[in-house]
Short mmCIF file of C-alpha atoms in Angstrom, two decimals:
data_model
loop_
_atom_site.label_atom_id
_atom_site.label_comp_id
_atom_site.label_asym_id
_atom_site.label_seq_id
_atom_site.Cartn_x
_atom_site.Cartn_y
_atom_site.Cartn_z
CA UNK A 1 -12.19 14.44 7.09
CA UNK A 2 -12.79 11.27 6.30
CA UNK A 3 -10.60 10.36 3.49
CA UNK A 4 -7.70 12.12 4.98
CA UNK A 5 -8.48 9.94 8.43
CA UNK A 6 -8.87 6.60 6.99
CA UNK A 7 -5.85 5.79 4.99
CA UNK A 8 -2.87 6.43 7.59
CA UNK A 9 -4.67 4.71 9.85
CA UNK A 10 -2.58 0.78 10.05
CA UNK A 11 -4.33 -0.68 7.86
CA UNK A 12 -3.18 -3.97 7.50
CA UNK A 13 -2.14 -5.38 4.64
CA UNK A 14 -2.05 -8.65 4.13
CA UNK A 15 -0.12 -9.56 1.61
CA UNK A 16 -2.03 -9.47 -1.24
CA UNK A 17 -5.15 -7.67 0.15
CA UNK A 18 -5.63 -5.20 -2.75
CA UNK A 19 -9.40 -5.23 -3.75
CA UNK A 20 -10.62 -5.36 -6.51
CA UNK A 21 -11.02 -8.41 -9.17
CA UNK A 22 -12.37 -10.55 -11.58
CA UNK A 23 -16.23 -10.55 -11.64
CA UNK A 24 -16.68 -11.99 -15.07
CA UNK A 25 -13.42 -13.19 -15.65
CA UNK A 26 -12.32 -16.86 -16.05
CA UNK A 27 -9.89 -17.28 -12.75
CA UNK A 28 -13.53 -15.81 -11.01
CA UNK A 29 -15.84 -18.65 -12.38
CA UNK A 30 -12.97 -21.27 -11.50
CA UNK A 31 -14.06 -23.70 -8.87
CA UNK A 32 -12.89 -22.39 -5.23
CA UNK A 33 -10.29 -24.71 -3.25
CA UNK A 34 -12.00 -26.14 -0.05
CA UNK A 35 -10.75 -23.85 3.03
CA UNK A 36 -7.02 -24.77 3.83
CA UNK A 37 -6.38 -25.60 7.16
CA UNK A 38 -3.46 -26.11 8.81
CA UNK A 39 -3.55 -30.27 8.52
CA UNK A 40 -5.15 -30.84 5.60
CA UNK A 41 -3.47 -31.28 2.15
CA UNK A 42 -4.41 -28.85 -0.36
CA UNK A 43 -5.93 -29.26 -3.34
CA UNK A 44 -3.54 -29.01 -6.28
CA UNK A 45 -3.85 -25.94 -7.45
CA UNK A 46 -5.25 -25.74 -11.12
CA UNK A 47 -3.67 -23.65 -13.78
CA UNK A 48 -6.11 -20.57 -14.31
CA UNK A 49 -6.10 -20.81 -18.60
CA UNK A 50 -7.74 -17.78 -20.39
CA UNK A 51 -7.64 -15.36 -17.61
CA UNK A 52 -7.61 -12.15 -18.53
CA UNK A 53 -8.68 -8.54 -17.30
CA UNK A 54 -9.09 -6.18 -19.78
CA UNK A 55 -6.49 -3.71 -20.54
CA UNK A 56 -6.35 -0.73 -22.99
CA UNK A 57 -3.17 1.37 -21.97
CA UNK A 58 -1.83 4.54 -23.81
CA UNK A 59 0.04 7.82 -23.14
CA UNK A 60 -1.45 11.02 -23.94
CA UNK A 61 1.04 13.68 -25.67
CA UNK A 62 1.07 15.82 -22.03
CA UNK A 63 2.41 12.19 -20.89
CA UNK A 64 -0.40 11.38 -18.53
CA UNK A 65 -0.76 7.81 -19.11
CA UNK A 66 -4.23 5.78 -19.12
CA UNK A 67 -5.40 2.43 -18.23
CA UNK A 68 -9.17 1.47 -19.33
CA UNK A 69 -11.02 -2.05 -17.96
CA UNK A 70 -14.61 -2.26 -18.91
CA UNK A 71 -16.00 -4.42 -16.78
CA UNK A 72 -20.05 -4.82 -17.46
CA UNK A 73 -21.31 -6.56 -14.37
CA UNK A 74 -22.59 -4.05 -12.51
CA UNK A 75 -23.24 -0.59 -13.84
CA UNK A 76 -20.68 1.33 -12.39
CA UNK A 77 -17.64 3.63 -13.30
CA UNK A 78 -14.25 3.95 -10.89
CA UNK A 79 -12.04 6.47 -11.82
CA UNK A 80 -8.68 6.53 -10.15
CA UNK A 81 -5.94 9.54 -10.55
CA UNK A 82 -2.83 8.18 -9.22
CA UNK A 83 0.06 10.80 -8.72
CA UNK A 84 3.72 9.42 -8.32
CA UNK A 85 4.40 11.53 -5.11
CA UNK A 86 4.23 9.95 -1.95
CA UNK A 87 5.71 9.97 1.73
CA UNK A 88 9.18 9.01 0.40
CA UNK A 89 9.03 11.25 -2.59
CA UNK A 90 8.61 14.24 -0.78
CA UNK A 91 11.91 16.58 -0.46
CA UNK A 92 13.68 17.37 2.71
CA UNK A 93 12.71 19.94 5.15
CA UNK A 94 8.86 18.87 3.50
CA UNK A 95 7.95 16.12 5.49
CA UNK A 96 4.47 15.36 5.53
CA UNK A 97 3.58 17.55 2.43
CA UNK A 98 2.37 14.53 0.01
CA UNK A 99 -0.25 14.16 3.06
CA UNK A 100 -0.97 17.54 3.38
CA UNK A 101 -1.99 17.80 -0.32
CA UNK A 102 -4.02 15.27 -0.03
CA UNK A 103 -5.85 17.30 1.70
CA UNK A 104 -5.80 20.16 -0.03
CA UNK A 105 -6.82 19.12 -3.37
CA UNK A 106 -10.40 18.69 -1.62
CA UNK A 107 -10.26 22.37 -1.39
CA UNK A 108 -11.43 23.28 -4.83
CA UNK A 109 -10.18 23.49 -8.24
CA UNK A 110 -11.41 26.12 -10.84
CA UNK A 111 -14.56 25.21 -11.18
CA UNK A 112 -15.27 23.22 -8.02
CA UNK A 113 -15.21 25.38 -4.88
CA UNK A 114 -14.42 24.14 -1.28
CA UNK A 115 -16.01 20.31 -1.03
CA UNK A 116 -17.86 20.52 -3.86
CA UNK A 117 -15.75 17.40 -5.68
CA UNK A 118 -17.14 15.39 -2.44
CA UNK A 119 -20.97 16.59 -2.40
CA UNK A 120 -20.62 16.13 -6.99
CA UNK A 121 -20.02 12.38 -5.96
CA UNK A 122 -21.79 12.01 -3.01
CA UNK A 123 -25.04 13.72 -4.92
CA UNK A 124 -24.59 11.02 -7.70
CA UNK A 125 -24.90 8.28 -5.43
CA UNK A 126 -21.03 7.39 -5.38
CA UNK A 127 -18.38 6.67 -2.81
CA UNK A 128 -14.86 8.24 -3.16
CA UNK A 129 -11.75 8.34 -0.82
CA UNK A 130 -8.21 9.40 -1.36
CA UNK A 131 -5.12 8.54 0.01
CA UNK A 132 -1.31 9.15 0.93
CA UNK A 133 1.30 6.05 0.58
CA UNK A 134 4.70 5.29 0.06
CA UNK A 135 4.92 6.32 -3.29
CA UNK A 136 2.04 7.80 -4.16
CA UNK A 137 -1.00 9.97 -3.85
CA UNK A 138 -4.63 9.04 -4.65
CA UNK A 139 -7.80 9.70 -5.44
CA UNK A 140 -10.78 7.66 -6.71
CA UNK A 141 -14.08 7.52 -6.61
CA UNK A 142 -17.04 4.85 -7.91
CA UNK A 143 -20.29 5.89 -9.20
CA UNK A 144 -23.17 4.79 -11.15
CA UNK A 145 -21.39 4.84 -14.82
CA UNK A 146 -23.86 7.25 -16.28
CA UNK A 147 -21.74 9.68 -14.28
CA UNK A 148 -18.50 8.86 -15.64
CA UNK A 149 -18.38 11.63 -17.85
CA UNK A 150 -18.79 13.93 -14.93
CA UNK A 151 -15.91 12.13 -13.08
CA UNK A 152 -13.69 12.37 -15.36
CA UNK A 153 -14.63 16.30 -15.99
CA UNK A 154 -14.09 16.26 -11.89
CA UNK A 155 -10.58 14.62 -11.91
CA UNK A 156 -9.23 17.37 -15.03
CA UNK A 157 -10.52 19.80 -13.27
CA UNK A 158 -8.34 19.36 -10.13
CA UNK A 159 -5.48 18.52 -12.37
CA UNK A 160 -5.26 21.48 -13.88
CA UNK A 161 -5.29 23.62 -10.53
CA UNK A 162 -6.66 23.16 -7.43
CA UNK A 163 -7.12 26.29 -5.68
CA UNK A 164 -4.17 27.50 -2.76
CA UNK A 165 -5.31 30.21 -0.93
CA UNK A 166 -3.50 31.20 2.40
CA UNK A 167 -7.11 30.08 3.92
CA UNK A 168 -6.89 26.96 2.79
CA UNK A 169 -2.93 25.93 3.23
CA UNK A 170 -3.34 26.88 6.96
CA UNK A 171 -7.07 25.25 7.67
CA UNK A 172 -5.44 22.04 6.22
CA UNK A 173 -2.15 22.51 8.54
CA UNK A 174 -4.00 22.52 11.54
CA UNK A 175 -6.40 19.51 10.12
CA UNK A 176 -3.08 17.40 9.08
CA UNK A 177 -1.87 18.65 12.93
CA UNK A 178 -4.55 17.84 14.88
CA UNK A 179 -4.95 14.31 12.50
CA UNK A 180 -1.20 13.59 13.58
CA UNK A 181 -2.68 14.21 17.50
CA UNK A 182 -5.25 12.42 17.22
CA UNK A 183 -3.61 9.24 15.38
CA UNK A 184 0.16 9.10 17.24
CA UNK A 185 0.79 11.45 19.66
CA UNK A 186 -2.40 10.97 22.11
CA UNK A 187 -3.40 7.44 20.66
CA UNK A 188 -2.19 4.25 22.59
CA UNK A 189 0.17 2.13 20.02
CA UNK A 190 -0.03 5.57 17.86
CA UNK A 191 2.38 4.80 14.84
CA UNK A 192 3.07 1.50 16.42
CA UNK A 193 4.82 -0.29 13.93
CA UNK A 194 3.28 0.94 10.58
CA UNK A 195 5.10 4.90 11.25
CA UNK A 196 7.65 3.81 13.43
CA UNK A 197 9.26 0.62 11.53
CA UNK A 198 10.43 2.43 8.80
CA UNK A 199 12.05 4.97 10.52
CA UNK A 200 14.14 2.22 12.70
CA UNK A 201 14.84 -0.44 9.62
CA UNK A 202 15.32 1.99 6.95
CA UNK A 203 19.26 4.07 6.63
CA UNK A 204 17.82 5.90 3.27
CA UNK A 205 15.87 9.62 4.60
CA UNK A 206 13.33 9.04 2.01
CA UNK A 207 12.56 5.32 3.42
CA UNK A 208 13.55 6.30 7.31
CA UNK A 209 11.79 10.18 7.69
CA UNK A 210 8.11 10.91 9.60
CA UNK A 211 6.16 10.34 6.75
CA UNK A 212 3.47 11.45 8.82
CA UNK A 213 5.64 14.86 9.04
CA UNK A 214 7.13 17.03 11.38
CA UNK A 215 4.85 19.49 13.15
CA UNK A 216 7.46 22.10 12.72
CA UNK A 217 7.51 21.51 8.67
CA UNK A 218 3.75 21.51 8.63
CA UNK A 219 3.93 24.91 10.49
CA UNK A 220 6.36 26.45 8.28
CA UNK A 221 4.93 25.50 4.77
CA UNK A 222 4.24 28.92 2.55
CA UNK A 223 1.69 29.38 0.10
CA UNK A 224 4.49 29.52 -2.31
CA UNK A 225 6.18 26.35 -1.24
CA UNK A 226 2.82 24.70 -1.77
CA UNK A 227 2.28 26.12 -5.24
CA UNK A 228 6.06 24.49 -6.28
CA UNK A 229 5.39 21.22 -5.05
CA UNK A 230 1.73 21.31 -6.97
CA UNK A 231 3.57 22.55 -9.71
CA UNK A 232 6.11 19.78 -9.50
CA UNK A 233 4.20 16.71 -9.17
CA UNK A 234 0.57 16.95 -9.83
CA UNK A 235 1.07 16.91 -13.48
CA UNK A 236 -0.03 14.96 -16.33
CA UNK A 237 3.10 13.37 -16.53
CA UNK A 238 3.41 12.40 -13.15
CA UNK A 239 0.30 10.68 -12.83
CA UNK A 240 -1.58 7.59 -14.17
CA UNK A 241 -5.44 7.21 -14.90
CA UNK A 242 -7.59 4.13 -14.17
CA UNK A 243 -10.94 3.89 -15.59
CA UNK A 244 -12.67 0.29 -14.74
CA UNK A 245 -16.28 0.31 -14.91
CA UNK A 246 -19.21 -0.75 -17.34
CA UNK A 247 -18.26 1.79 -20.55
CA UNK A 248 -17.61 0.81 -24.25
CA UNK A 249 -13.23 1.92 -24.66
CA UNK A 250 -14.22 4.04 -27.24
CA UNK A 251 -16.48 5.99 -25.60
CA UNK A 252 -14.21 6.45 -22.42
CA UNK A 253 -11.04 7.07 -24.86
CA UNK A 254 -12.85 9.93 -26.18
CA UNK A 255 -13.62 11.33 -22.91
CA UNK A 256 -10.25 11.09 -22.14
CA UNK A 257 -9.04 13.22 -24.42
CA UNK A 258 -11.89 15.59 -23.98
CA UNK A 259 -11.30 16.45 -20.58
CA UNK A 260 -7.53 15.59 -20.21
CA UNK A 261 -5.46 15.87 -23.23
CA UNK A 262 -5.22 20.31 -23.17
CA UNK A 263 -3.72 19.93 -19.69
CA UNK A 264 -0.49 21.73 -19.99
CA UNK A 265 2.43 18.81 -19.80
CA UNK A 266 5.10 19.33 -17.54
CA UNK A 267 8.75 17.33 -16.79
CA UNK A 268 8.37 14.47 -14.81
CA UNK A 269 10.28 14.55 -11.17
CA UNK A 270 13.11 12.71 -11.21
CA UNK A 271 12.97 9.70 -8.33
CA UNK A 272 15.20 10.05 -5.71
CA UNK A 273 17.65 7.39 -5.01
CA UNK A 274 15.40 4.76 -2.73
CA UNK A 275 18.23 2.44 -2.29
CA UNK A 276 18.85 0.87 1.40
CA UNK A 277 22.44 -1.04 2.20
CA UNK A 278 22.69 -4.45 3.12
CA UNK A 279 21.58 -5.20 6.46
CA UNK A 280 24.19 -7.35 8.06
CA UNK A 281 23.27 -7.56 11.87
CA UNK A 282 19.65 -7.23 13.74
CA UNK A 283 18.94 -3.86 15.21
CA UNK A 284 16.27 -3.92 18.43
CA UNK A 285 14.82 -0.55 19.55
CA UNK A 286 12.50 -0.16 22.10
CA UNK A 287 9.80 2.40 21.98
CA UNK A 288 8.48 3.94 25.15
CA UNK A 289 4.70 4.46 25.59
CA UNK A 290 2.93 6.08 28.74
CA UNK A 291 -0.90 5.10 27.08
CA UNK A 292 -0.10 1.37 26.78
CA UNK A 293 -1.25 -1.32 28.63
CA UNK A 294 0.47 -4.35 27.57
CA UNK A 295 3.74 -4.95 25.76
CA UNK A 296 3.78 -5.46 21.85
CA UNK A 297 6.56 -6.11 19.60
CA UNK A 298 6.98 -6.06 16.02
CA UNK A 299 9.77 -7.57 13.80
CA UNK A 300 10.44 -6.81 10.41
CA UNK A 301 12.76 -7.89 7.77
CA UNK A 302 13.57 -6.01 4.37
CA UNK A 303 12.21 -7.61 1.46
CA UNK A 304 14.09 -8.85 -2.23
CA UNK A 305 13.86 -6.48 -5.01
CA UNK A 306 10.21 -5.75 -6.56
CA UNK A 307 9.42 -8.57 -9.46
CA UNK A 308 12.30 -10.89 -9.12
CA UNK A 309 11.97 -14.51 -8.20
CA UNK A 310 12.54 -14.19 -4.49
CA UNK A 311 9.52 -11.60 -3.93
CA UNK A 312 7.29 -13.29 -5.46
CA UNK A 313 8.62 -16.59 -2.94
CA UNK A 314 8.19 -13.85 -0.25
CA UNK A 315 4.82 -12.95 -1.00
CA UNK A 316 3.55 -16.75 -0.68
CA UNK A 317 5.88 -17.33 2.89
CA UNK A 318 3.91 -14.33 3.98
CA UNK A 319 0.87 -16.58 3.12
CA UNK A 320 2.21 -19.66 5.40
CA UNK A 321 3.70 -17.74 7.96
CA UNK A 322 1.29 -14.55 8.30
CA UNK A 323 -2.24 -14.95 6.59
CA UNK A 324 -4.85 -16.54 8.42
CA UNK A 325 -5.34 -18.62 11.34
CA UNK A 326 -3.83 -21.66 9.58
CA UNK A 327 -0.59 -19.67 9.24
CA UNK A 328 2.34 -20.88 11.30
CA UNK A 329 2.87 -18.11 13.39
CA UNK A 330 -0.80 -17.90 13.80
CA UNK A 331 -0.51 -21.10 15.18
CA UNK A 332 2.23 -20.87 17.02
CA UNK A 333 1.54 -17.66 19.16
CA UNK A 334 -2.19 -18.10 19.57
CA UNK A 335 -3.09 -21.71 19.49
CA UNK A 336 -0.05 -23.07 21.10
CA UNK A 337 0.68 -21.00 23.63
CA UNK A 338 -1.31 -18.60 23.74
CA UNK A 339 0.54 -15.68 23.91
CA UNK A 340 -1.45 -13.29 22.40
CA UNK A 341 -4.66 -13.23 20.61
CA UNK A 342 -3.98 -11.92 16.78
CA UNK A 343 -0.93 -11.82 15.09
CA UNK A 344 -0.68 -9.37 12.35
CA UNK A 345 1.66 -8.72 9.28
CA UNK A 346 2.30 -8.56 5.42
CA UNK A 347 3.50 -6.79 2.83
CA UNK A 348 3.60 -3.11 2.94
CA UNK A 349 1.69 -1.69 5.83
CA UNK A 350 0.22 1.49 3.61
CA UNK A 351 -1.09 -0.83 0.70
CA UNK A 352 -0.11 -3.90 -0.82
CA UNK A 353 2.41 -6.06 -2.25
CA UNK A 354 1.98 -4.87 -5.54
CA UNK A 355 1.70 -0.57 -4.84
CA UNK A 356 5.13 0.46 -4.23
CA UNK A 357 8.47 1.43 -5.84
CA UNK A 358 11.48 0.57 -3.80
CA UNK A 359 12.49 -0.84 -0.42
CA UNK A 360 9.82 -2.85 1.76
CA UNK A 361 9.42 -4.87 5.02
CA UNK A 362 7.98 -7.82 5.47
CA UNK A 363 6.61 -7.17 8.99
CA UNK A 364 4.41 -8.88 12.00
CA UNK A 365 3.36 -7.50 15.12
CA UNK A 366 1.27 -8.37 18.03
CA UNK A 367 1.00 -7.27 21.29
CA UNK A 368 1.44 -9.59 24.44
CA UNK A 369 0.62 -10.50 28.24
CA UNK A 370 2.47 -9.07 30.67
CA UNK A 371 3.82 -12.34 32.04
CA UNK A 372 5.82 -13.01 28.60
CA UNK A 373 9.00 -11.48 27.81
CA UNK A 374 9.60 -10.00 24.41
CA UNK A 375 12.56 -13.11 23.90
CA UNK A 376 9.97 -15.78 24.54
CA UNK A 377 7.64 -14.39 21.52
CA UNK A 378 11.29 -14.00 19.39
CA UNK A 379 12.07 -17.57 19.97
CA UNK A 380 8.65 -18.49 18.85
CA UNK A 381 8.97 -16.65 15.68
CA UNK A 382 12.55 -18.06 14.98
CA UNK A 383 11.66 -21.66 15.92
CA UNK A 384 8.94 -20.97 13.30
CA UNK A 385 11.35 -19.90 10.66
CA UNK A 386 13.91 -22.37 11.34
CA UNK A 387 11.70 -25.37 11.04
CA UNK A 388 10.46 -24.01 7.25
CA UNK A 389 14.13 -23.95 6.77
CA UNK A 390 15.44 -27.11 8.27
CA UNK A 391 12.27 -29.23 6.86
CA UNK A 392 12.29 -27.47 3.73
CA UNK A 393 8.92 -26.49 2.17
CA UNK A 394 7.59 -29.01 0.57
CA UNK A 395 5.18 -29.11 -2.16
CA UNK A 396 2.20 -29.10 -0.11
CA UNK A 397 3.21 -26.00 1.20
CA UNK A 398 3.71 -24.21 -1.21
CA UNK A 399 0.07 -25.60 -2.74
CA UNK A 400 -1.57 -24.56 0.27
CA UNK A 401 0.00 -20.99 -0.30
CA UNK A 402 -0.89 -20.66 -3.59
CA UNK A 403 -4.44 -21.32 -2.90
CA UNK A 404 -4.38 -18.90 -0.24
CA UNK A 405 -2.76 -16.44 -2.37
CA UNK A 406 -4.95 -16.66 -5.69
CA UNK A 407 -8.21 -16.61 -3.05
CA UNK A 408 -7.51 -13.13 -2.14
CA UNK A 409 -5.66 -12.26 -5.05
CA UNK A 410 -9.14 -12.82 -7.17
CA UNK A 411 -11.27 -11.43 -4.42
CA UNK A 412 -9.49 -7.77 -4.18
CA UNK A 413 -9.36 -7.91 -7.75
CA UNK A 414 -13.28 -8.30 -8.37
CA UNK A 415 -14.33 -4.36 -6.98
CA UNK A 416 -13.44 -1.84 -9.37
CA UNK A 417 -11.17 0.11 -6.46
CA UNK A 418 -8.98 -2.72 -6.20
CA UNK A 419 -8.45 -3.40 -10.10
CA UNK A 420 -8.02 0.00 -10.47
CA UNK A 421 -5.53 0.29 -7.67
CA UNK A 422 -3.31 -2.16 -9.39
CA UNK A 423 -3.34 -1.22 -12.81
CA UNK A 424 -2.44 2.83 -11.92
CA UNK A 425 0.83 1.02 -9.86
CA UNK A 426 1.42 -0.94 -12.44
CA UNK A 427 1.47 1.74 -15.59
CA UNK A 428 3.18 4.28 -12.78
CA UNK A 429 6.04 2.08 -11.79
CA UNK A 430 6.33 -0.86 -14.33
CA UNK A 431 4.67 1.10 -17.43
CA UNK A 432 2.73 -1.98 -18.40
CA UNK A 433 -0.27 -2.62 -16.38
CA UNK A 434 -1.00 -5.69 -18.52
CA UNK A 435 1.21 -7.64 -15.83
CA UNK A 436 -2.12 -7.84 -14.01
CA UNK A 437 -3.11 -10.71 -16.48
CA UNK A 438 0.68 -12.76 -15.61
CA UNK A 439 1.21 -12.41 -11.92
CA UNK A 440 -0.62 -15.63 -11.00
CA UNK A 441 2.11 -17.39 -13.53
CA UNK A 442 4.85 -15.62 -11.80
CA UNK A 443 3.34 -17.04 -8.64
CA UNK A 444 3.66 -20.15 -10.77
CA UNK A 445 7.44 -20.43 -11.05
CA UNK A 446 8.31 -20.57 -7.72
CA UNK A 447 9.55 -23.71 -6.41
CA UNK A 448 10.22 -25.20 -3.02
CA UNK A 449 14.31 -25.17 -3.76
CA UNK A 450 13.39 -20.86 -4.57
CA UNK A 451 11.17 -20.36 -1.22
CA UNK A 452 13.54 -22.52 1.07
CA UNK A 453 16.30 -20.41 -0.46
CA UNK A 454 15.02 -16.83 0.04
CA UNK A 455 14.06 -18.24 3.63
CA UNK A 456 18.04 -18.41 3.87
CA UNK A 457 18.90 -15.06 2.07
CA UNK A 458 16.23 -12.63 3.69
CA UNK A 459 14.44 -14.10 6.71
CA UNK A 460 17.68 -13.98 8.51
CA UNK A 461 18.17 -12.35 11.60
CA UNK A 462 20.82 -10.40 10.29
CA UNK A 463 18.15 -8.75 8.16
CA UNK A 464 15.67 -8.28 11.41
CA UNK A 465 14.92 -5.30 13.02
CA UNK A 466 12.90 -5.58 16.15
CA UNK A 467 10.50 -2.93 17.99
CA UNK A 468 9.28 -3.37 21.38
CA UNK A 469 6.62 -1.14 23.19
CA UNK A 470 7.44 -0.78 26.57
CA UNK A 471 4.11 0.51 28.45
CA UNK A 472 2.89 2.76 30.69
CA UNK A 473 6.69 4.11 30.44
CA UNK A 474 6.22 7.66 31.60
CA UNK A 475 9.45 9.19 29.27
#
């Protein structure tokens, strides 16, 4: 199905591709920066004064907790149910189960039988999707905002029980199988690096397992093993609510508590521990694959901490190094000497640097001719590095990345999906989704001396892990 399909496919990730943004908003009427290029000196970057996305956030007594942006541009409603359970929250011997229910909450709920949620939006004129990521499950759908009512009637619904049936648990096993066939095992690159990365940088089980999941746990999941983990996580107080649309609060408040505030509450899950060591040496795997037809190599390195100085100096290298064909490995690979013909990379392969809760990569990957060896393309990318470091960045640089950055920052957050999509991460994993209104003066702080110095500290080699495909290998 399709929303089960889409979202494990790689999707790339740019660092700050999120979606969603400011129609309406002061940072969106701000003059736009002619396009960077890789000569040119930027434009200083302006300060973005008086921008500001609406935010209403509360908890409800069951602890679901609720973010509301009216937005009136365009008539519309999204409505986004975020549940903190994702690939890495999942217990052992359960792989693959956050995916899995993904799935199965499409199945019905008590007053929505089989697909019915999908033709109730689809019928209205509306789009939805869902998906599975490293910390959480989601579901969201857009539609004219007449309908929002019946949306958020929709969402409860499924919240307070979706309907298990030993039908249902084993037509979704052999979907989620024959999805994991499909997209890995018979697919060319399959996993390659977005499933297999973690797995080879990562020491932590939750960070390092087959999110994707083992066939064998997929085959042995019980109807009552199903019911626990629905039990366990798909309550109000494991979840977040994003309403962004054209509404009047007041209104939406009141639907709110209409349709969601006599759901039963429940404890929250406590989070695993998510913590990796300290890498102190570069680890190289190689990955054979009979259905390839040229090399490709990927290279990752772990990222700082979530919300300190350095990750927010990470996220604009990304921009100089990774995003766009002015970036320097762009440049480098492609232009230069031609190598390959795309290089691709960012922030958190399954989303964005903003929707996760623990470790992360910072990864690129491309795939190669023949008549290069996987060294040559290394000592591209480290020449690359080293010359940022040596040089230093200078202020230009980090101009030209902030224009870069606040371009697609302000872009993703203009649709109502990718607003939403940052404000549920935000109230699940910082409780304060108002930190959508500072980020861009948190970009702001970083200095040259900060990026050169996080260059130094995390885009060492001793914090590189390295993935090569080796093709048409027949093991």
């Amino acid at each position: 199905m399709k929303h089960a399909a889409s979202h494990l496919l790689p999707l790339l990730v740019a660092g700050l591709l999120l979606g969603g943004c400011g129609r309406g908003t002061t940072a969106a009427t701000t003059t736009a920066p002619p396009p960077a290029t890789a000569t040119a000196a930027p434009t200083p970057v302006p300060p973005a004064p008086g921008f500001s996305i609406p935010v209403e956030y509360y908890t409800l007594p069951n602890g679901l907790r609720v973010v509301l942006s009216p937005d009136h541009t365009a008539p519309t409603a999204t409505v986004a149910v975020y549940y903190n359970v994702g690939f890495r929250n999942e217990p052992r011997d359960r792989t693959g189960y956050a995916h899995l229910f993904e799935h199965l909450m499409f199945q019905g709920s008590q007053n929505l039988g089989k697909l019915e949620f999908i033709n109730l939006v689809q019928s209205n004129g509306g789009v939805l999707n869902g998906s599975t990521r490293f910390d959480f499950t989601n579901y969201f759908e857009t539609v004219p905002a007449n309908k929002l009512e019946t949306m958020l009637w929709a969402e409860a619904d499924r919240m307070r029980g979706t309907a298990l049936t030993p039908a249902s648990l084993a037509n979704q096993q052999g979907v989620v199988k024959s999805e994991v066939r499909v997209n890995v095992l018979n697919q060319p690159y399959g996993g390659f690096p977005w499933l297999d990365m973690p797995q080879k940088a990562n020491k932590n089980w939750n960070n390092a397992h087959n999110f994707y999941g083992d066939l064998k746990d997929l085959d042995a999941a019980t109807l009552p093993d199903a019911e626990k983990f629905f039990k366990t996580y798909y309550t109000p107080s494991n979840a977040a609510l994003a309403v962004v649309g054209d509404f009047e609060p007041a209104d939406a408040k009141a639907m709110v508590e209409k349709y969601f505030a006599n759901l039963p509450s429940a404890p929250r899950p406590a989070k695993p521990d998510l913590t990796e060591p300290r890498q102190t040496e570069e680890m190289r795997f190689t990955k054979d694959d009979k259905l390839a037809n040229k090399p490709a190599l990927a290279f990752a390195y772990h990222m700082p901490d979530r919300n300190t100085p350095e990750y927010y100096a990470l996220i604009l290298l990304d921009q100089l190094l990774l995003q766009g064909k002015d970036s320097r490995l762009y440049q480098a690979l492609v232009q230069k000497r031609g190598y390959t013909d795309e290089v691709s990379g960012g922030i958190n392969y399954l989303g964005n640097a903003f929707n996760y809760s623990g470790p992360m990569l910072w990864m690129g990957n491309l795939t190669y001719d023949n008549s290069v060896s996987a060294d040559s393309v290394l000592g591209v990318v480290d020449r690359t590095i080293g010359r940022l470091d040596q040089q230093g960045v200078s202020q230009n640089d980090l101009d030209l990345a902030l224009v870069k950055l606040r371009s697609s920052l302000y872009d993703n957050l203009s649709s109502g999906q990718g607003r939403a999509d940052v404000l549920a991460a935000f109230a699940l994993f910082d409780n304060d989704p108002a930190r959508i209104n500072t980020l861009e003066a948190e970009f702001r702080k970083v200095t040259p001396a900060i990026m050169q110095q996080t260059i130094r500290d995390y885009l060492r080699k001793t914090n590189r892990t390295i993935l090569i495909i080796n093709p048409l290998a027949k093991s």
